[in-house]
Amino acid sequence: MIRVVDLKKTYGSGAAAVTALAGVTLEIKTGEFVAVMGPSGSGKSTFLSLLGCLERPSGGAYYLDGRDVGSFDEEELAELRNRKFGFVFQSFNLLPRYDILRNVELPMIYAGLPRRERRERAAKLLEMVGLQHRLKHKPPELSGGEQQRVAIARALANDPQVVFADEPTGNLDTRSSHEIMGIFKEMHRSGRTIVLVTHEPDIARYAGRILYFRDGSLIREEAVEDEVH
Amino acid sequence: MRFTDLAQVVSENLLAHRLRAALTIIGITIGIAAVIAVVAIGQGGQAVIISQLESQGSSRYFEVTVDVMRGEAPTSDTFRLQDATLIKELSPAVERMAPLSYASMIDVRRPHSGGKPLLSQLYGTTPDLIYALNMKVEKGRFLSNIDVDAHARVAVLDAELAKELFPDTDPLGKQIFIQDVAATVIGVMQKPPSSILSMMNQTVYLPITFAQEILNSRVIFQLCGVAVSKEALPQAIEDSLKIIRKRHPASGVHYVGNSMEQQLSVVSKVTSVMTLIIGAIAGIALLVGGVGVMNIMLVAVTERTREIGLLMALGARRKDILQQFLFEAVALCLIGGALGVIIGAGGAVAVALLAHWPPLISFWTILLAFGFSACVGLFFGLYPASRAAALSPAEALRQL
Ligand SMILES: Nc1ncnc2c1ncn2[C@@H]1O[C@H](COP(=O)(O)OP(=O)(O)OP(=O)(O)O)[C@@H](O)[C@H]1O
Ligand SMILES: [Mg+2]
């Protein structure tokens, strides 16, 4: 379970200081699927990267399963990102010089898994997202939808509890978007917590709850009645 | 992260930027090759000079002369024939001592050879000279004390002169004319080991008593001695000078003693300093190569900041990132270092072959070069690597 209290993030200092997150308090239950919406610059990405421990907050507290994440050192944060979290980005962020098998292997390399085990698991994950016939291809040889599926397979490499996705369908057409969301739904069904940032109401309706941000604050939240299944 | 995975990632990254890696490696290679070649050539040359100096005489060799630095020259009263014998008898530190009289441009020829005379050097001396100058007899024998006492009209030729005078016959027992005085050849000396410092070409050795008759002069140029041991050299020189001064109180010259040891140490000091200076210049080349590595690593880090952010988001620890970039830098330097050792050693061997001296590439030079290139890699890889690892994943991902 994720619980944040008065979570704040300020960039820069003095006159140039920008408040990206002005103090957010909320809870996300284990196994919940949450969407984050709001206008551009409202602090959605900042919120997500604080939850994902990609950077440290300027103020407030963050509890993960009751443990105070603020007290973790860099090593523990890296371990957390490696074992408990998975990330999916709008721009895929695959390494173009590696084939997709090796891209999916990366988190397992840092987890210290032996090579054979890594390869087997990576191949299985790629099969799950329907790319078993493209293992030796490099990312630039794939379509956007296919690349995002590789990124999802990579996010699941170490069987994370929580998957953070920042506009994963932002660069995709409608059809691919819904294919991708189908995979997210699948992940949710297998018990993972999902926090997803999106601009599109259609996409947000895959979640069970929507958080609305404005000017760095959580202004409203609503449960989704007609959740897409 | 496992070591084999680290090695794989590093080699993949280097291969992904082949040209850049190759250029960096060339920089290091040139630096290392220059250092190794210079040091090896310097040490080889030094070894040659020293070995040739040593082959000129015993390491226990010393000589007593007048102070030529003050423009002094020996006269017929400076040294006497008995001085050498006496010093040898009186000083326990002196094992051998030979007086030496000397002349150049001496007319030496075979009987009935009307043609051009051979101009040779002449050494008038006693049997001990052979020990002082480390000479070896090729044929016949060297001078004996009986020859000296008897003013015997005998001559010993050096290899060069023997070849000139008797190109196709055995010189032993033959007659030659030295300044028109007849003498019998009793021995031929061995050719000294090839020597860039050789001053002893075409020399005829005579009993000093006979030489004084030919030259019509009693001047003895110097005394050539051998001490009982290297340690006894200072004592031998001191004793010799004391005895000589006592025997010639009115000679009016300054007697000085020099040992081969002193000359050797001066020479080796000079050549070491030269090697050091040139080595330092080559070291600058290496440093420039090192800055090249740092430059490349900085570019690599900046260019790959986003990648670093991604790897950290996927769970890479700062340690992993730091390790990866350090290994990349060290790998570049070690590959460059290995190539540099090969090229530098090859160059040194080539020079040694051309100059006819032994190639002298010490294990230490190679170890030093390798150690140095690894340090260059560590040192110049550390800054970019720590810069890369200091970013938070979010910051790094935002780049570009
Ligand atoms: N590194 C930074 N330095 C300074 N300001 C920043 C930085 N990152 C974000 N900001 C500012 O913080 C605010 C929130 O940014 P954030 O990226 O979280 O918005 P967002 O809701 O994700 O917007 P979008 O929908 O366009 O992605 C913005 O005003 C942005 O300009
Ligand atoms: Mg955003």
XYZ file of C-alpha atoms in Angstrom, chain A residues 11 54-55 74-75 78 81-82 87 89 91 93 95 97-98 102 106-107 109-110 112-115 118 154, chain B residues 1-2 5 8-9 12-13 16 306-307 310-318 320 324 392-394 397-398:
52
model
C 12.549 22.729 -8.494
C 13.153 8.427 -9.400
C 13.785 11.541 -7.318
C 20.402 5.342 -2.494
C 21.211 1.655 -2.484
C 17.807 1.312 -6.346
C 13.105 0.361 -8.280
C 14.690 -2.883 -9.345
C 8.243 1.759 -15.244
C 7.342 5.762 -20.297
C 8.808 7.604 -25.181
C 13.065 4.450 -23.523
C 18.172 1.044 -25.797
C 21.666 -0.857 -29.893
C 20.406 -3.930 -28.028
C 18.463 -7.924 -24.102
C 18.340 -5.302 -18.311
C 16.489 -5.122 -14.957
C 21.092 -8.011 -14.970
C 21.039 -5.459 -12.181
C 22.112 -10.304 -10.484
C 20.164 -13.108 -12.156
C 22.230 -15.687 -14.025
C 22.203 -15.365 -17.795
C 17.289 -14.102 -17.568
C 10.798 -4.992 -19.400
C 25.632 -6.897 -11.147
C 27.816 -9.874 -12.005
C 27.678 -8.995 -17.187
C 29.758 -7.727 -21.543
C 28.101 -4.337 -21.104
C 29.164 -3.722 -26.043
C 29.407 -0.031 -25.264
C 28.951 0.611 -30.233
C 19.390 9.639 -20.532
C 20.541 6.053 -20.812
C 16.972 4.730 -17.582
C 19.399 2.162 -16.179
C 18.978 3.673 -12.713
C 15.187 3.598 -13.116
C 15.508 -0.099 -13.945
C 17.455 -0.672 -10.750
C 21.115 0.038 -11.539
C 22.865 1.276 -8.429
C 25.253 4.254 -8.513
C 27.000 -0.145 -11.087
C 30.652 0.610 -15.850
C 18.994 11.240 -9.807
C 17.241 8.952 -12.311
C 14.552 11.576 -12.950
C 15.939 10.916 -17.807
C 14.891 14.517 -18.422
